[in-house]
């Protein structure tokens, strides 16, 4: 059976990036880290479940499963890890190292989406992936220099722009999917 939940993944990504931007700007140096746990946990759980399913089953056509499924797994496990780390009072630094490598993947996929012209909006999608990648690549310096307001401000802006890009793509995809699938019915069993 054909399943297309890319819209859910896109809006979850957008919400997660907005949350991360707010955390980088407001929460990173705050004494109250526990307020961020539920948001990171919810976003991470949805991303991890949908990303793993897409990676293992390839429910949509072509390389979308790699570009969106695998990066969503990386995104999801980072958010689940962040939620757990904040709950336990641990340091985020090692997650920043993981985020660096996840950022490299996102950066590469962004450039490749633009290069191959895949998705309905390849330039916009590619830029979104590139911005998320930059956020991951700069996670270690941001965590190491969290008292540097300028670095946190730039990071929050980059993540906010990425969140807006993926919100636009996700909302337009919902609009199109509601029309495209309005008469779709599953095959009889």
Short mmCIF file of C-alpha atoms in Angstrom, two decimals:
data_model
loop_
_atom_site.label_atom_id
_atom_site.label_comp_id
_atom_site.label_asym_id
_atom_site.label_seq_id
_atom_site.Cartn_x
_atom_site.Cartn_y
_atom_site.Cartn_z
CA UNK A 1 0.00 0.00 0.00
CA UNK A 2 1.27 3.47 -0.89
CA UNK A 3 1.89 5.70 2.11
CA UNK A 4 3.02 9.32 1.85
CA UNK A 5 3.58 11.01 5.19
CA UNK A 6 6.27 13.37 3.96
CA UNK A 7 3.98 16.25 4.91
CA UNK A 8 4.02 15.15 8.55
CA UNK A 9 7.81 14.84 8.44
CA UNK A 10 8.19 18.33 6.95
CA UNK A 11 5.97 20.06 9.50
CA UNK A 12 7.63 18.13 12.33
CA UNK A 13 11.01 19.23 10.97
CA UNK A 14 9.81 22.82 10.80
CA UNK A 15 8.51 22.71 14.37
CA UNK A 16 11.74 21.12 15.54
CA UNK A 17 13.90 23.72 13.83
CA UNK A 18 11.82 26.53 15.34
CA UNK A 19 12.19 24.90 18.76
CA UNK A 20 15.93 24.48 18.25
CA UNK A 21 16.29 28.11 17.13
CA UNK A 22 14.47 29.24 20.28
CA UNK A 23 16.64 26.96 22.42
CA UNK A 24 19.86 28.23 20.84
CA UNK A 25 18.81 31.83 21.37
CA UNK A 26 16.97 31.70 24.71
CA UNK A 27 17.61 28.36 26.36
CA UNK A 28 21.21 27.39 25.78
CA UNK A 29 22.53 29.56 28.59
CA UNK A 30 19.39 29.39 30.74
CA UNK A 31 19.43 27.77 34.17
CA UNK A 32 16.05 26.10 33.48
CA UNK A 33 16.84 23.40 30.91
CA UNK A 34 13.94 21.14 31.86
CA UNK A 35 11.32 23.30 30.11
CA UNK A 36 12.76 22.20 26.74
CA UNK A 37 12.51 18.44 27.37
CA UNK A 38 8.92 17.81 26.15
CA UNK A 39 9.35 19.72 22.89
CA UNK A 40 12.58 17.97 21.96
CA UNK A 41 11.08 14.61 22.97
CA UNK A 42 7.89 14.99 20.91
CA UNK A 43 9.70 16.20 17.78
CA UNK A 44 12.36 13.52 18.17
CA UNK A 45 9.85 10.70 18.61
CA UNK A 46 7.85 11.63 15.50
CA UNK A 47 11.02 12.10 13.43
CA UNK A 48 12.58 8.85 14.61
CA UNK A 49 9.47 6.74 13.95
CA UNK A 50 8.68 8.21 10.53
CA UNK A 51 12.32 8.35 9.47
CA UNK A 52 13.01 4.74 10.41
CA UNK A 53 9.86 3.56 8.66
CA UNK A 54 10.76 5.46 5.50
CA UNK A 55 14.36 4.24 5.59
CA UNK A 56 13.39 0.58 6.04
CA UNK A 57 10.34 0.39 3.74
CA UNK A 58 10.84 3.03 1.00
CA UNK A 59 7.14 3.98 0.83
CA UNK A 60 7.60 6.84 -1.67
CA UNK A 61 9.33 6.99 -5.03
CA UNK A 62 13.06 7.15 -5.61
CA UNK A 63 15.70 8.95 -3.64
CA UNK A 64 13.18 10.91 -1.55
CA UNK A 65 13.44 7.99 0.89
CA UNK A 66 17.17 8.63 1.30
CA UNK A 67 17.01 12.43 1.36
CA UNK A 68 14.09 12.68 3.75
CA UNK A 69 14.03 9.31 5.54
CA UNK A 70 17.66 9.04 6.55
CA UNK A 71 18.08 12.69 7.47
CA UNK A 72 14.91 12.48 9.55
CA UNK A 73 16.39 9.56 11.48
CA UNK A 74 19.51 11.64 12.20
CA UNK A 75 17.35 14.62 13.20
CA UNK A 76 15.06 12.45 15.34
CA UNK A 77 17.78 10.69 17.28
CA UNK A 78 19.48 14.03 17.98
CA UNK A 79 16.24 15.42 19.38
CA UNK A 80 15.51 12.31 21.46
CA UNK A 81 19.11 12.43 22.69
CA UNK A 82 18.77 16.13 23.52
CA UNK A 83 15.58 15.49 25.45
CA UNK A 84 17.22 12.68 27.43
CA UNK A 85 20.40 14.72 27.98
CA UNK A 86 18.47 17.69 29.34
CA UNK A 87 16.37 15.41 31.56
CA UNK A 88 19.47 13.79 33.03
CA UNK A 89 21.43 17.05 33.39
CA UNK A 90 24.22 15.82 31.12
CA UNK A 91 26.37 17.93 28.79
CA UNK A 92 25.24 18.38 25.18
CA UNK A 93 28.76 18.45 23.71
CA UNK A 94 28.86 14.87 22.39
CA UNK A 95 25.50 15.42 20.68
CA UNK A 96 27.11 18.45 19.04
CA UNK A 97 29.78 16.16 17.59
CA UNK A 98 27.06 13.86 16.23
CA UNK A 99 25.23 16.95 14.96
CA UNK A 100 28.37 17.96 13.05
CA UNK A 101 28.29 14.74 11.03
CA UNK A 102 24.51 14.87 10.58
CA UNK A 103 25.04 18.45 9.36
CA UNK A 104 27.55 17.26 6.77
CA UNK A 105 24.95 14.81 5.43
CA UNK A 106 22.27 17.50 5.30
CA UNK A 107 24.64 19.91 3.54
CA UNK A 108 25.55 17.31 0.93
CA UNK A 109 21.92 16.35 0.35
CA UNK A 110 20.96 20.01 -0.03
CA UNK A 111 23.53 20.55 -2.77
CA UNK A 112 22.57 17.26 -4.45
CA UNK A 113 18.84 18.11 -4.45
CA UNK A 114 19.66 21.36 -6.23
CA UNK A 115 22.07 19.58 -8.59
CA UNK A 116 19.58 16.86 -9.54
CA UNK A 117 16.54 19.14 -9.53
CA UNK A 118 14.53 16.74 -7.37
CA UNK A 119 11.46 17.79 -5.35
CA UNK A 120 8.82 20.23 -6.55
CA UNK A 121 10.95 23.13 -5.32
CA UNK A 122 14.57 21.95 -5.67
CA UNK A 123 16.29 25.28 -5.00
CA UNK A 124 14.19 26.04 -1.93
CA UNK A 125 14.42 22.46 -0.61
CA UNK A 126 18.15 22.41 -1.21
CA UNK A 127 18.64 25.71 0.60
CA UNK A 128 16.59 24.37 3.53
CA UNK A 129 18.81 21.28 3.78
CA UNK A 130 21.95 23.43 3.46
CA UNK A 131 20.83 25.72 6.29
CA UNK A 132 20.03 22.75 8.52
CA UNK A 133 23.45 21.35 7.64
CA UNK A 134 25.14 24.58 8.64
CA UNK A 135 23.27 24.45 11.95
CA UNK A 136 24.64 20.96 12.57
CA UNK A 137 28.17 21.83 11.48
CA UNK A 138 28.29 24.80 13.83
CA UNK A 139 26.74 22.97 16.79
CA UNK A 140 30.09 22.23 18.45
CA UNK A 141 31.33 25.85 18.32
CA UNK A 142 27.92 27.07 19.48
CA UNK A 143 27.90 24.66 22.43
CA UNK A 144 31.52 25.46 23.26
CA UNK A 145 30.98 29.22 23.10
CA UNK A 146 27.41 29.37 24.37
CA UNK A 147 28.02 32.66 26.14
CA UNK A 148 28.78 34.30 22.76
CA UNK A 149 25.49 36.01 21.96
CA UNK A 150 26.46 36.82 18.35
CA UNK A 151 27.10 33.17 17.46
CA UNK A 152 23.83 32.09 19.10
CA UNK A 153 21.94 34.86 17.28
CA UNK A 154 23.34 33.86 13.88
CA UNK A 155 22.56 30.21 14.62
CA UNK A 156 19.00 31.04 15.66
CA UNK A 157 18.46 33.07 12.48
CA UNK A 158 19.82 30.28 10.24
CA UNK A 159 17.61 27.70 11.96
CA UNK A 160 14.56 30.01 11.84
CA UNK A 161 14.96 30.57 8.10
CA UNK A 162 15.26 26.80 7.59
CA UNK A 163 12.12 26.31 9.73
CA UNK A 164 10.21 28.81 7.57
CA UNK A 165 11.39 27.13 4.36
CA UNK A 166 10.28 23.69 5.51
CA UNK A 167 7.01 25.09 6.90
CA UNK A 168 6.26 26.60 3.49
CA UNK A 169 7.15 23.37 1.68
CA UNK A 170 5.19 21.26 4.18
CA UNK A 171 2.08 23.44 4.12
CA UNK A 172 2.03 23.61 0.31
CA UNK A 173 2.49 19.84 0.26
CA UNK A 174 -0.52 19.42 2.57
CA UNK A 175 -2.54 21.65 0.24
CA UNK A 176 -1.54 19.56 -2.79
CA UNK A 177 -1.88 16.17 -1.07
CA UNK A 178 -5.43 16.92 0.04
CA UNK A 179 -6.38 17.52 -3.59
CA UNK A 180 -4.22 14.75 -5.09
CA UNK A 181 -5.44 12.07 -2.69
CA UNK A 182 -9.06 13.27 -2.34
CA UNK A 183 -10.40 10.41 -4.45
CA UNK A 184 -7.74 7.82 -3.60
CA UNK A 185 -8.92 4.54 -2.10
CA UNK A 186 -6.87 1.59 -0.93
CA UNK A 187 -6.88 -1.54 -3.01
CA UNK A 188 -9.42 -4.14 -1.83
CA UNK A 189 -7.91 -6.95 0.21
#
